Short mmCIF file of C-alpha atoms and ligand atoms in Angstrom, two decimals:
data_model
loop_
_atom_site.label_atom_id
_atom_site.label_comp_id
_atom_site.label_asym_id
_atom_site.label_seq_id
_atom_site.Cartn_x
_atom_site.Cartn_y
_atom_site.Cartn_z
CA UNK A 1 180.84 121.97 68.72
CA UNK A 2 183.28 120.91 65.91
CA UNK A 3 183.58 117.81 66.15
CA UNK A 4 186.53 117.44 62.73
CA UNK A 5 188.86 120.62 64.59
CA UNK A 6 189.21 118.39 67.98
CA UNK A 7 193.00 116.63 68.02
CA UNK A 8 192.75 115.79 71.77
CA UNK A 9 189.88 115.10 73.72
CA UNK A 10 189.86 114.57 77.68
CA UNK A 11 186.89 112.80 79.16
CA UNK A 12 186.14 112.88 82.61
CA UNK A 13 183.61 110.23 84.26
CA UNK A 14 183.08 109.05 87.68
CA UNK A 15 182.44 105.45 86.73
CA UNK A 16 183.23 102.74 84.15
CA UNK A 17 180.21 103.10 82.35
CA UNK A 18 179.20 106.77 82.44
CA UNK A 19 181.37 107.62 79.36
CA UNK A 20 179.49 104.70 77.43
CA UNK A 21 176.22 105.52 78.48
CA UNK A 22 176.98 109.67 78.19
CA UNK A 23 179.13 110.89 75.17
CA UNK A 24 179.74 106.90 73.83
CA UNK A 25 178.66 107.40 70.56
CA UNK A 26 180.38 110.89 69.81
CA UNK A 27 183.61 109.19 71.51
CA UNK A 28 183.31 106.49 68.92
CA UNK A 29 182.90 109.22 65.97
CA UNK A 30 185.75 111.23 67.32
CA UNK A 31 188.39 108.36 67.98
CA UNK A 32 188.50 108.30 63.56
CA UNK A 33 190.01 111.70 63.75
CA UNK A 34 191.37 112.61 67.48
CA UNK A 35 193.08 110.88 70.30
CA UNK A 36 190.79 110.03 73.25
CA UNK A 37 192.10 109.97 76.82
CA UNK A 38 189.59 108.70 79.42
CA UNK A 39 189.79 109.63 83.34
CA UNK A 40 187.54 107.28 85.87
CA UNK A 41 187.57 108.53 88.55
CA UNK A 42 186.87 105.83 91.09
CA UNK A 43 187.56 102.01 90.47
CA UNK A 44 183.45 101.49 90.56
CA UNK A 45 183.78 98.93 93.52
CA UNK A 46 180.25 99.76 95.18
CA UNK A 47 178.69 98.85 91.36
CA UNK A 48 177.65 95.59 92.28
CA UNK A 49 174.60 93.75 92.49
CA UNK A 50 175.08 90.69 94.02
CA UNK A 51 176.99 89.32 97.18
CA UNK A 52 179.51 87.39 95.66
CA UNK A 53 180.86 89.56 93.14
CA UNK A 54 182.21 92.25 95.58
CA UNK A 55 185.84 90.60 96.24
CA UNK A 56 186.12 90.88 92.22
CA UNK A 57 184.27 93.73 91.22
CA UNK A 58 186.89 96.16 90.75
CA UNK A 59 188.61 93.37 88.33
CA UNK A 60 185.75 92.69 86.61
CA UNK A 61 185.22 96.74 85.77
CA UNK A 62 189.05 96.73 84.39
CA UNK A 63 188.54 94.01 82.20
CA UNK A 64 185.07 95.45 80.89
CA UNK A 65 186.12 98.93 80.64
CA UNK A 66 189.53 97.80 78.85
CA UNK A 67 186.79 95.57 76.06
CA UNK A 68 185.17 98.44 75.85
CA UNK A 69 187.90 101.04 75.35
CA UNK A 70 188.54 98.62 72.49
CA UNK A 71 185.52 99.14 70.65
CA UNK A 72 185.43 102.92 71.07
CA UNK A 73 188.45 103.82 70.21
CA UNK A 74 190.33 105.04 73.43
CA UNK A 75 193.95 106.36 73.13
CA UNK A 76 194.54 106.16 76.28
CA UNK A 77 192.57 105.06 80.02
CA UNK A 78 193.37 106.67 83.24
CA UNK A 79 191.73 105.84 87.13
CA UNK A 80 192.14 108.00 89.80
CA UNK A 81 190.75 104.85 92.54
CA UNK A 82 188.98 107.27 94.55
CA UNK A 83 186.48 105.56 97.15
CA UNK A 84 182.85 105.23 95.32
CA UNK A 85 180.37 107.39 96.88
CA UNK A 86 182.93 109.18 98.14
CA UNK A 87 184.55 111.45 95.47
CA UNK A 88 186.68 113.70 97.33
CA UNK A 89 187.04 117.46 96.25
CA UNK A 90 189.96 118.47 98.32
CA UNK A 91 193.23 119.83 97.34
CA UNK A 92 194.53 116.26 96.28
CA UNK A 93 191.95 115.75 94.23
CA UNK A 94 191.99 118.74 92.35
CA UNK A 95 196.11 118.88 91.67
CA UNK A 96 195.12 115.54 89.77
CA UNK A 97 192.83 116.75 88.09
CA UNK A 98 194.94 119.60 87.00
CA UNK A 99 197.99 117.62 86.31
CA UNK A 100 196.13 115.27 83.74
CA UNK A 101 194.94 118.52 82.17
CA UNK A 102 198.18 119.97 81.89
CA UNK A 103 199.60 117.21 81.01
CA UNK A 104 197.36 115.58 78.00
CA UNK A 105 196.61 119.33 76.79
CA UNK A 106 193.18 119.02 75.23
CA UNK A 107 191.11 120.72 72.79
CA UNK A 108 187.72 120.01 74.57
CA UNK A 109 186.90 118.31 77.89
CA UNK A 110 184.17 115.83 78.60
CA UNK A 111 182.39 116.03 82.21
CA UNK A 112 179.32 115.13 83.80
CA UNK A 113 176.59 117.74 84.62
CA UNK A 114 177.05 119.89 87.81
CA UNK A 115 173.54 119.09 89.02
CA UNK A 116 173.34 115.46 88.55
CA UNK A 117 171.92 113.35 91.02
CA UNK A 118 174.81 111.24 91.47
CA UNK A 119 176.89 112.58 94.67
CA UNK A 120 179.93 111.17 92.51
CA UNK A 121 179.21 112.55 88.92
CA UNK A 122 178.33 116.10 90.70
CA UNK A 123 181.96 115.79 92.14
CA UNK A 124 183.61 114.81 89.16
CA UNK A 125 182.01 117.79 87.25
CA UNK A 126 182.94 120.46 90.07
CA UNK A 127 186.74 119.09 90.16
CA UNK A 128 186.69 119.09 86.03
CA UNK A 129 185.58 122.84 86.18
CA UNK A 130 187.56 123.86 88.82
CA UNK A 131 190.74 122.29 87.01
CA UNK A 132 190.35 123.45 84.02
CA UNK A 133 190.36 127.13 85.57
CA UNK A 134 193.52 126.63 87.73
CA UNK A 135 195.09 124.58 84.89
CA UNK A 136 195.52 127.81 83.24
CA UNK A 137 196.47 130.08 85.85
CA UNK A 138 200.17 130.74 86.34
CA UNK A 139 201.10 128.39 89.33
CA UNK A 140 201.50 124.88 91.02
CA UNK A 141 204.22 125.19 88.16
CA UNK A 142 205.24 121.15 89.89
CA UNK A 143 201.67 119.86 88.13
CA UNK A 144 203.14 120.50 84.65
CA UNK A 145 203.10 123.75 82.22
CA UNK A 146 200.08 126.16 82.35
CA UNK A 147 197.10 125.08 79.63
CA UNK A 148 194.06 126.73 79.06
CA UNK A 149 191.24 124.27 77.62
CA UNK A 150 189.09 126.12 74.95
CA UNK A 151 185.97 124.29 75.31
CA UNK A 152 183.85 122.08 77.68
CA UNK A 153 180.67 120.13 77.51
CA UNK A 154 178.89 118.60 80.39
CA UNK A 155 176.95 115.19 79.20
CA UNK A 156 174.30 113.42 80.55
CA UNK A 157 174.10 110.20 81.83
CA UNK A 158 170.52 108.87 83.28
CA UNK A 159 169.61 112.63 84.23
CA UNK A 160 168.78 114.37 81.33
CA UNK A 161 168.80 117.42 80.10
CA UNK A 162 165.71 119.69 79.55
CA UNK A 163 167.46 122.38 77.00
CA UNK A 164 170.51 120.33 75.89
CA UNK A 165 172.71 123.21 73.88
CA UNK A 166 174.27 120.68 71.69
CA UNK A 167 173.10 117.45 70.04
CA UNK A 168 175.84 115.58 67.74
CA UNK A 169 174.37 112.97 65.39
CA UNK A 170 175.54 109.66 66.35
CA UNK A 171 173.01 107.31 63.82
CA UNK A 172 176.63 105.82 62.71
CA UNK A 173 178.16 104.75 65.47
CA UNK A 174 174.65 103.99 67.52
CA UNK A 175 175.82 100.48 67.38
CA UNK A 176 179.40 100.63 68.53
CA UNK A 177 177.78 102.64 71.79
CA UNK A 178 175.67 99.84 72.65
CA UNK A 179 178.26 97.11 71.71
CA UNK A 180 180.41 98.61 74.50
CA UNK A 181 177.88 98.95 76.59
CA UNK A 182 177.38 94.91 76.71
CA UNK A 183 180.83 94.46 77.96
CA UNK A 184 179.94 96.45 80.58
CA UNK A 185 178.74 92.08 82.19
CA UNK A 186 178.89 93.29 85.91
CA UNK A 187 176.71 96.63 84.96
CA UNK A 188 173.73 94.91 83.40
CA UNK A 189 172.50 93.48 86.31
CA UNK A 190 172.55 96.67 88.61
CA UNK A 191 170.84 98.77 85.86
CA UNK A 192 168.49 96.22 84.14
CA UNK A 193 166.99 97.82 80.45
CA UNK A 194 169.68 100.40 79.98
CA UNK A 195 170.45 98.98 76.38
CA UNK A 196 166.81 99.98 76.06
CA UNK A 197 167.34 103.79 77.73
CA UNK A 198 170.70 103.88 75.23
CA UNK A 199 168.89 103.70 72.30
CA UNK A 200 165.30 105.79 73.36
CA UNK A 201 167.75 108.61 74.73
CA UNK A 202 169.66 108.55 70.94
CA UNK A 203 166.38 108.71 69.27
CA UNK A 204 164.79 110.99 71.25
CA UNK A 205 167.98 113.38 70.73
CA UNK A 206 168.14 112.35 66.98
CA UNK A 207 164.26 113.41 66.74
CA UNK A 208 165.72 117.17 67.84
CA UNK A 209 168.61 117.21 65.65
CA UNK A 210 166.71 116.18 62.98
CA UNK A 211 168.94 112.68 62.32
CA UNK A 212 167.54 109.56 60.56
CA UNK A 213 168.47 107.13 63.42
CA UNK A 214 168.54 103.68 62.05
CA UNK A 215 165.83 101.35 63.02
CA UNK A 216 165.38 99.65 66.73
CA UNK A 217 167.42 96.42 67.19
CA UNK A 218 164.42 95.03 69.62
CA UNK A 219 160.81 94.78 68.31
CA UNK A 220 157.84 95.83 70.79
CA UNK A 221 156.19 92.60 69.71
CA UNK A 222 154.84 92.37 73.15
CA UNK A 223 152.77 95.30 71.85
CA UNK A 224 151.46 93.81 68.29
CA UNK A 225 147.73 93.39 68.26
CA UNK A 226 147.24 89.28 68.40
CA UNK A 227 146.50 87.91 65.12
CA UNK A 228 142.92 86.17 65.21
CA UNK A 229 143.34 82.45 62.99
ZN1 ZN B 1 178.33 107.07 87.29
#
């Protein structure tokens, strides 16, 4: 992965939140140097964990993904509004797919992992491989001009990886990850600690690449042996 060479980077994610909580921190680093388009592809409106939000949930998601597009450095956001839970992977699907391939022309893609447990994320990755194939094939000439993406990486999310291939040092912008990650108000509730899982996943990856991650912003005082007076 060369992370300076990358001009244009395409990000597909299934959710709001999965690009913040997956590749968050390397997005940050790369927005400095590339231009960042993110695909969602569903408006998150099943992401909700209590009653009275679901009339508003999709608005609240739009305003919290915009915040946090701020603070990561999007170029540009894009949202499919395919049914939660539901991902389809028909034809439709994947001509979208292709046609935002074709037309923002990447040098790497961004997608979840094929074997994730999420129903949605495993569809998202399936379309994203499947599109980048028949992006570069020489038809559906009507979805834009035939591209061939060079790379792809899948990321993980909450499922992680047991032999990640790649590990990019993200000690810098650590902060900036978790600062959009608190935007994310309507997300907190429905998965409670995942600051926490944020910052043990980035140390735990920073342990293999070797990186000085800087130190934890909570303190286990709950674990301190109790001074005796
Ligand atoms: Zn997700």
């Amino acid at each position: 992965m060369h992370l300076e060479s990358y001009k244009k980077v395409l990000v597909f994610c299934a959710h709001t939140d999965d690009e913040i909580i997956g590749p968050g921190g390397t997005l940050a680093r790369l927005s400095e140097t590339a231009e960042i388009t993110v695909v969602t592809a569903t408006a998150g409106e099943t992401g909700y964990s209590r009653v009275q939000e679901r009339d508003k949930i999709i608005q609240m998601r739009e305003r919290e993904n915009a915040a946090a597009a701020q603070i990561l450095g999007y170029h540009r956001r894009e949202t499919f509004g395919y049914p939660a839970q539901q991902v389809p992977t028909d034809r439709d699907a994947l001509h979208d797919f292709i046609r935002i391939i074709r037309d923002v022309r990447p040098d790497v893609i961004f997608t979840h992992w094929n074997e994730d447990k999420h129903r949605d994320h495993r569809a998202v990755s399936l379309l994203s491989d499947e599109a980048r194939w028949k992006a570069a094939e020489h038809i559906l000439p009507l979805l834009g001009d035939f591209y061939y993406t060079p790379e792809l990486y899948y990321y993980e999310v909450q499922d992680l990886f047991s032999h990640p291939t790649a590990v990019v040092d993200i000690s810098g912008t650590l902060e900036k990850k978790l600062a959009a990650m608190r935007t994310q108000e309507s997300q907190l509730p429905v998965m409670p600690r995942v600051l926490q899982f944020i910052e043990g996943v980035a140390r735990a990856r920073g342990y293999m690449a070797g990186t000085d991650a800087p130190r934890p912003s909570w303190k286990p005082s709950a674990f301190l042996p109790q001074r005796v007076p």
